[in-house]
XYZ file of N, CA and C in Angstrom:
414
model
N 3.475 14.795 4.807
C 2.216 14.705 4.326
C 1.656 13.079 4.843
N 0.576 12.502 4.473
C -0.459 11.223 5.065
C 0.006 10.487 4.167
N -0.386 9.254 4.618
C 0.698 7.852 3.611
C -0.668 7.888 2.212
N -2.085 8.954 2.358
C -2.621 8.166 1.828
C -2.647 9.313 0.690
N -1.803 10.941 0.820
C -1.583 11.419 -0.214
C 0.013 10.927 -0.673
N 0.733 10.344 0.072
C 2.067 10.188 -0.353
C 1.138 8.927 -1.812
N 0.362 7.986 -1.542
C -0.240 6.958 -2.465
C -0.569 7.659 -3.681
N -1.616 9.167 -3.593
C -1.600 9.208 -4.695
C -0.601 10.427 -5.082
N -0.021 10.566 -4.372
C 1.351 11.252 -5.522
C 2.003 10.538 -6.246
N 2.197 9.447 -5.801
C 2.762 8.175 -6.172
C 2.253 7.938 -7.937
N 0.666 7.349 -7.373
C -0.092 7.284 -8.414
C -0.144 7.970 -9.764
N 0.045 9.847 -8.705
C -0.469 10.719 -10.404
C 1.033 10.802 -10.650
N 1.078 10.108 -10.204
C 2.877 10.458 -11.594
C 3.775 8.880 -11.862
N 3.208 8.258 -11.690
C 3.688 6.416 -12.566
C 2.629 6.988 -13.637
N 0.595 7.726 -13.377
C 0.076 7.439 -14.248
C 0.840 8.039 -15.656
N 1.146 9.633 -15.323
C 2.071 10.311 -16.167
C 3.234 9.961 -16.632
N 3.971 9.624 -16.138
C 5.010 8.406 -17.091
C 4.832 7.875 -18.318
N 3.452 6.572 -17.716
C 3.508 5.708 -19.099
C 2.348 6.561 -19.968
N 1.224 7.769 -19.544
C 0.632 8.280 -20.253
C 1.901 8.953 -21.315
N 2.800 9.241 -20.760
C 3.737 10.407 -21.419
C 4.716 9.516 -21.977
N 4.508 8.150 -22.225
C 5.969 7.480 -22.360
C 6.771 7.812 -21.695
N 7.271 7.999 -20.962
C 8.720 8.202 -20.163
C 8.962 6.686 -19.513
N 8.060 6.018 -19.280
C 7.901 4.721 -18.426
C 6.898 3.207 -19.921
N 7.271 2.544 -19.617
C 7.107 1.876 -20.941
C 6.995 0.563 -20.029
N 5.791 0.090 -19.671
C 5.725 -1.038 -18.585
C 6.312 -2.355 -19.348
N 7.271 -3.243 -18.990
C 7.063 -4.668 -19.653
C 6.316 -5.169 -19.309
N 6.578 -7.029 -19.691
C 5.575 -7.779 -19.668
C 5.955 -7.760 -18.674
N 6.584 -8.806 -18.112
C 6.552 -8.672 -16.476
C 6.353 -7.270 -16.345
N 6.068 -6.302 -15.923
C 6.074 -5.462 -15.496
C 4.602 -4.704 -14.912
N 3.757 -6.063 -16.385
C 2.711 -6.211 -16.163
C 1.856 -7.154 -15.127
N 2.676 -8.185 -15.534
C 2.583 -9.072 -14.119
C 2.202 -9.254 -12.956
N 3.450 -8.265 -12.778
C 3.558 -8.275 -11.426
C 2.402 -7.354 -10.455
N 2.077 -5.972 -11.270
C 1.450 -5.142 -11.661
C -0.721 -6.009 -11.194
N -0.456 -7.084 -11.299
C -1.558 -6.985 -11.831
C -1.292 -8.724 -10.667
N -0.410 -8.484 -10.364
C -0.301 -9.545 -9.483
C -0.226 -9.452 -7.487
N 0.591 -8.757 -8.026
C -0.187 -7.072 -6.477
C -0.836 -6.228 -5.990
N -1.862 -6.377 -7.937
C -2.747 -5.412 -7.448
C -4.088 -6.028 -6.856
N -3.865 -8.282 -7.241
C -4.842 -8.794 -7.113
C -4.555 -8.410 -5.575
N -3.244 -9.160 -5.142
C -2.432 -9.822 -3.542
C -3.646 -8.169 -2.432
N -3.348 -6.895 -3.302
C -4.075 -5.912 -2.904
C -5.232 -5.582 -1.649
N -5.506 -6.445 -2.390
C -7.390 -6.730 -3.361
C -7.903 -7.391 -2.452
N -7.248 -8.610 -1.525
C -7.788 -10.205 -1.253
C -7.296 -9.503 0.090
N -5.986 -8.124 0.270
C -6.423 -8.105 2.785
C -6.250 -7.061 2.892
N -7.097 -6.128 1.645
C -7.584 -4.919 2.406
C -9.407 -4.653 1.324
N -10.216 -5.827 1.875
C -11.625 -5.404 1.400
C -11.838 -4.221 0.607
N -13.841 -3.649 0.991
C -14.394 -2.977 1.029
C -13.748 -2.259 2.352
N -14.390 -0.523 2.635
C -14.448 0.236 3.570
C -15.542 -0.983 4.561
N -16.499 -0.619 4.711
C -17.702 -1.282 5.168
C -17.200 -2.791 5.480
N -16.423 -3.498 5.096
C -15.865 -5.065 5.553
C -15.074 -4.791 6.664
N -13.610 -3.693 6.052
C -12.191 -3.138 7.581
C -13.180 -2.886 8.392
N -13.985 -1.828 8.457
C -14.412 -1.238 9.070
C -14.939 -2.110 10.742
N -15.867 -3.214 9.933
C -15.734 -4.057 10.836
C -15.494 -4.598 11.697
N -14.022 -4.974 11.106
C -13.044 -6.044 12.099
C -12.464 -5.413 13.124
N -12.165 -6.915 14.206
C -10.992 -5.725 14.819
C -10.180 -5.234 15.008
N -9.013 -4.565 15.297
C -7.952 -3.616 15.581
C -7.000 -4.421 14.683
N -6.546 -5.214 15.483
C -6.430 -6.455 15.097
C -6.039 -6.897 14.121
N -7.245 -7.826 13.710
C -7.407 -7.969 12.678
C -6.955 -7.251 11.127
N -7.369 -5.461 11.748
C -7.388 -4.130 10.276
C -6.454 -4.376 10.210
N -4.750 -4.351 11.451
C -3.039 -4.310 11.619
C -2.819 -5.283 10.553
N -2.953 -6.573 10.714
C -3.638 -7.465 10.384
C -2.744 -7.402 8.430
N -4.215 -6.657 8.178
C -4.755 -6.664 6.895
C -3.356 -5.706 6.374
N -2.746 -4.472 6.746
C -2.246 -3.147 6.437
C -1.430 -4.211 6.053
N -0.663 -5.519 6.831
C 0.767 -5.776 7.279
C 1.419 -6.852 5.838
N -0.838 -6.994 5.784
C -0.200 -8.436 4.695
C 0.179 -7.903 3.330
N -0.381 -5.752 3.007
C -0.378 -5.289 1.976
C 0.918 -4.590 1.648
N 1.345 -4.562 2.108
C 2.935 -3.987 3.044
C 3.596 -5.413 2.198
N 3.588 -6.382 3.029
C 4.331 -7.576 2.599
C 3.885 -7.890 0.906
N 2.756 -7.721 0.734
C 2.763 -8.005 -0.645
C 3.199 -7.218 -1.823
N 3.157 -6.308 -1.618
C 4.494 -4.321 -2.080
C 5.769 -5.047 -2.107
N 5.989 -5.173 -0.824
C 7.767 -5.389 -1.193
C 7.820 -7.368 -1.744
N 6.892 -7.924 -2.113
C 7.462 -9.296 -2.209
C 7.235 -8.653 -4.409
N 5.945 -8.058 -5.294
C 6.808 -7.506 -6.271
C 7.623 -7.036 -6.274
N 8.154 -6.053 -5.171
C 9.442 -5.543 -5.798
C 10.614 -6.430 -5.852
N 10.669 -6.959 -5.367
C 11.886 -8.521 -4.927
C 11.604 -8.787 -6.872
N 10.728 -8.892 -7.493
C 10.723 -9.538 -9.295
C 11.030 -8.312 -10.391
N 10.869 -7.318 -9.648
C 11.232 -6.440 -11.193
C 12.838 -5.159 -10.620
N 13.311 -4.255 -12.145
C 13.566 -3.520 -11.852
C 13.130 -1.973 -12.700
N 13.980 -0.862 -12.354
C 13.876 0.606 -13.383
C 12.001 1.257 -12.747
N 11.594 1.098 -13.491
C 10.182 2.473 -13.019
C 9.645 1.523 -12.303
N 9.120 -0.241 -12.969
C 8.373 -0.318 -11.053
C 8.689 -0.511 -10.235
N 10.383 -1.306 -10.078
C 11.123 -1.408 -9.552
C 11.354 -0.060 -8.015
N 11.238 0.941 -8.604
C 11.128 2.603 -8.571
C 10.185 3.289 -7.930
N 8.510 3.008 -8.232
C 7.572 2.792 -7.906
C 6.933 2.095 -6.891
N 6.935 0.281 -6.551
C 5.958 -0.481 -6.177
C 7.777 -0.273 -4.417
N 8.880 0.307 -4.728
C 9.782 0.818 -3.491
C 8.962 2.375 -2.799
N 8.821 3.442 -3.438
C 7.995 4.640 -3.190
C 7.225 4.046 -2.659
N 6.169 2.656 -2.965
C 5.058 2.588 -2.384
C 5.431 1.944 -1.123
N 6.373 1.231 -1.094
C 6.382 0.587 0.702
C 6.970 1.366 1.884
N 7.776 2.455 0.878
C 8.391 3.335 2.280
C 6.894 4.158 2.399
N 6.018 4.501 1.930
C 4.312 5.180 2.286
C 3.772 4.632 2.695
N 4.421 3.041 3.082
C 3.111 2.771 4.000
C 4.259 1.783 4.884
N 5.232 2.162 4.940
C 6.383 1.761 6.814
C 5.551 1.957 7.847
N 4.847 3.152 7.943
C 3.776 3.565 9.227
C 3.327 2.139 10.132
N 2.593 1.539 9.022
C 1.676 0.346 9.867
C 3.198 -0.531 10.592
N 3.928 -0.830 10.043
C 4.908 -1.408 10.708
C 4.891 -0.818 12.823
N 5.176 0.284 12.390
C 4.918 0.972 13.650
C 4.149 0.506 15.113
N 2.634 0.323 14.193
C 1.739 -0.230 15.157
C 1.515 -1.082 15.430
N 0.684 -1.029 16.815
C 0.566 -1.624 17.167
C -1.334 -1.931 17.596
N -1.496 -3.029 18.184
C -3.610 -3.019 17.937
C -3.211 -4.174 19.664
N -2.617 -4.848 19.413
C -2.854 -4.645 20.944
C -2.194 -4.130 23.090
N -3.315 -4.116 23.423
C -2.502 -3.106 24.723
C -1.859 -4.152 25.396
N -0.828 -2.952 26.163
C 0.016 -2.758 26.759
C 0.301 -3.018 28.408
N 1.386 -3.873 29.449
C 0.829 -3.817 30.792
C 2.430 -2.964 30.247
N 3.114 -2.202 30.275
C 4.334 -1.750 31.006
C 4.597 -0.925 29.273
N 5.235 -0.114 29.476
C 5.627 0.920 27.973
C 6.757 0.201 26.365
N 6.759 -0.759 26.920
C 8.360 -1.443 26.207
C 7.800 -1.993 25.079
N 7.779 -1.518 24.603
C 6.500 -2.141 22.434
C 7.685 -1.565 21.665
N 8.951 -1.143 22.193
C 9.771 -1.227 20.371
C 9.062 0.317 19.842
N 8.525 0.961 20.285
C 8.460 2.206 19.543
C 7.521 2.041 18.615
N 6.920 0.625 19.099
C 5.099 0.646 19.044
C 3.842 1.686 19.308
N 2.695 2.442 18.610
C 2.097 3.099 18.813
C 0.592 2.066 18.352
N -0.140 2.905 19.212
C -2.242 2.227 18.708
C -2.141 3.280 17.537
N -2.930 3.104 16.720
C -2.692 4.364 15.597
C -5.002 4.769 15.937
N -5.059 5.808 15.012
C -6.352 6.139 15.793
C -7.542 5.467 14.202
N -8.210 5.555 15.098
C -9.477 4.325 13.807
C -9.391 5.258 12.435
N -9.211 6.983 12.514
C -9.121 6.685 11.189
C -7.507 7.602 10.220
N -6.674 6.713 10.705
C -4.982 6.453 10.539
C -5.189 5.041 10.105
N -6.327 4.220 10.320
C -6.411 2.652 10.681
C -7.395 2.385 8.255
N -7.847 3.539 8.746
C -9.369 4.349 7.500
C -8.180 5.525 6.803
N -6.886 5.404 7.491
C -6.939 5.837 5.851
C -5.426 5.015 4.904
N -5.079 4.827 5.937
C -4.083 3.501 5.677
C -4.602 2.365 4.424
N -6.081 1.988 5.190
C -7.061 1.153 4.062
C -7.085 1.710 2.529
N -7.308 3.304 2.641
C -8.163 3.623 1.941
C -6.879 4.415 0.637
N -5.338 4.288 1.526
C -4.187 4.202 -0.036
C -3.775 3.235 -0.094
N -4.170 1.635 -0.042
C -3.788 0.420 -0.088
C -4.492 -0.248 -1.769
N -5.806 1.317 -0.928
C -6.864 0.390 -2.351
C -7.011 1.520 -3.397
N -6.540 2.850 -3.438
C -5.496 4.041 -4.252
C -4.503 2.709 -5.408
N -3.628 2.703 -4.549
C -2.310 1.785 -4.835
C -2.485 0.467 -5.497
N -4.118 -0.198 -5.197
C -4.651 -1.152 -5.802
C -4.560 -1.198 -7.091
N -5.301 0.188 -7.615
C -6.350 0.537 -8.780
C -4.695 0.921 -9.182
N -4.398 1.280 -9.590
C -3.001 2.117 -10.181
C -2.592 0.434 -10.460
N -1.705 0.140 -9.288
C -1.626 -1.308 -10.174
C -1.992 -2.091 -11.775
N -3.786 -2.126 -10.465
C -4.776 -2.746 -11.399
C -4.494 -2.372 -13.439
N -4.416 -0.942 -12.792
C -4.688 -0.079 -14.182
C -3.274 -0.527 -15.177
N -2.610 -0.530 -14.124
C -0.789 -0.252 -15.012
C -0.566 -1.319 -15.713
N -1.354 -2.790 -15.200
C -1.429 -4.370 -15.816
C -1.726 -4.316 -16.845
N -2.775 -3.452 -17.178
C -3.488 -3.590 -18.857
C -2.912 -2.174 -19.791
N -1.776 -1.146 -19.518
C -1.723 -0.417 -19.971
C -1.154 -0.781 -20.867
């Protein structure tokens, strides 16, 4: 599965759990969800605005989004932590991407993603942001 599909599956499961009341988000879950959703929205803007950026800037925004998820994870427990942990895991490929050219093969395993991979990662983050925004008000 790709990053976007992984996040889609997580989002569907979270939405199902909340709808079926197997997960009743706490007040803290709502607060963290709202904060992470806002941070994700700020990190990864609209598709048009992202496509106009240099690859190094796009990659920076993706890493910023992953950091926002990880920071949110530090403030929760239970289902919200499991959800954010799985989301962070799904987004980890961006940690192995590089946007800068290299003069040698020593890149610690970093690879240059395609434009399609940038777009897929940004779409995954937007889906996650949408889910968290709804969770914040659930």
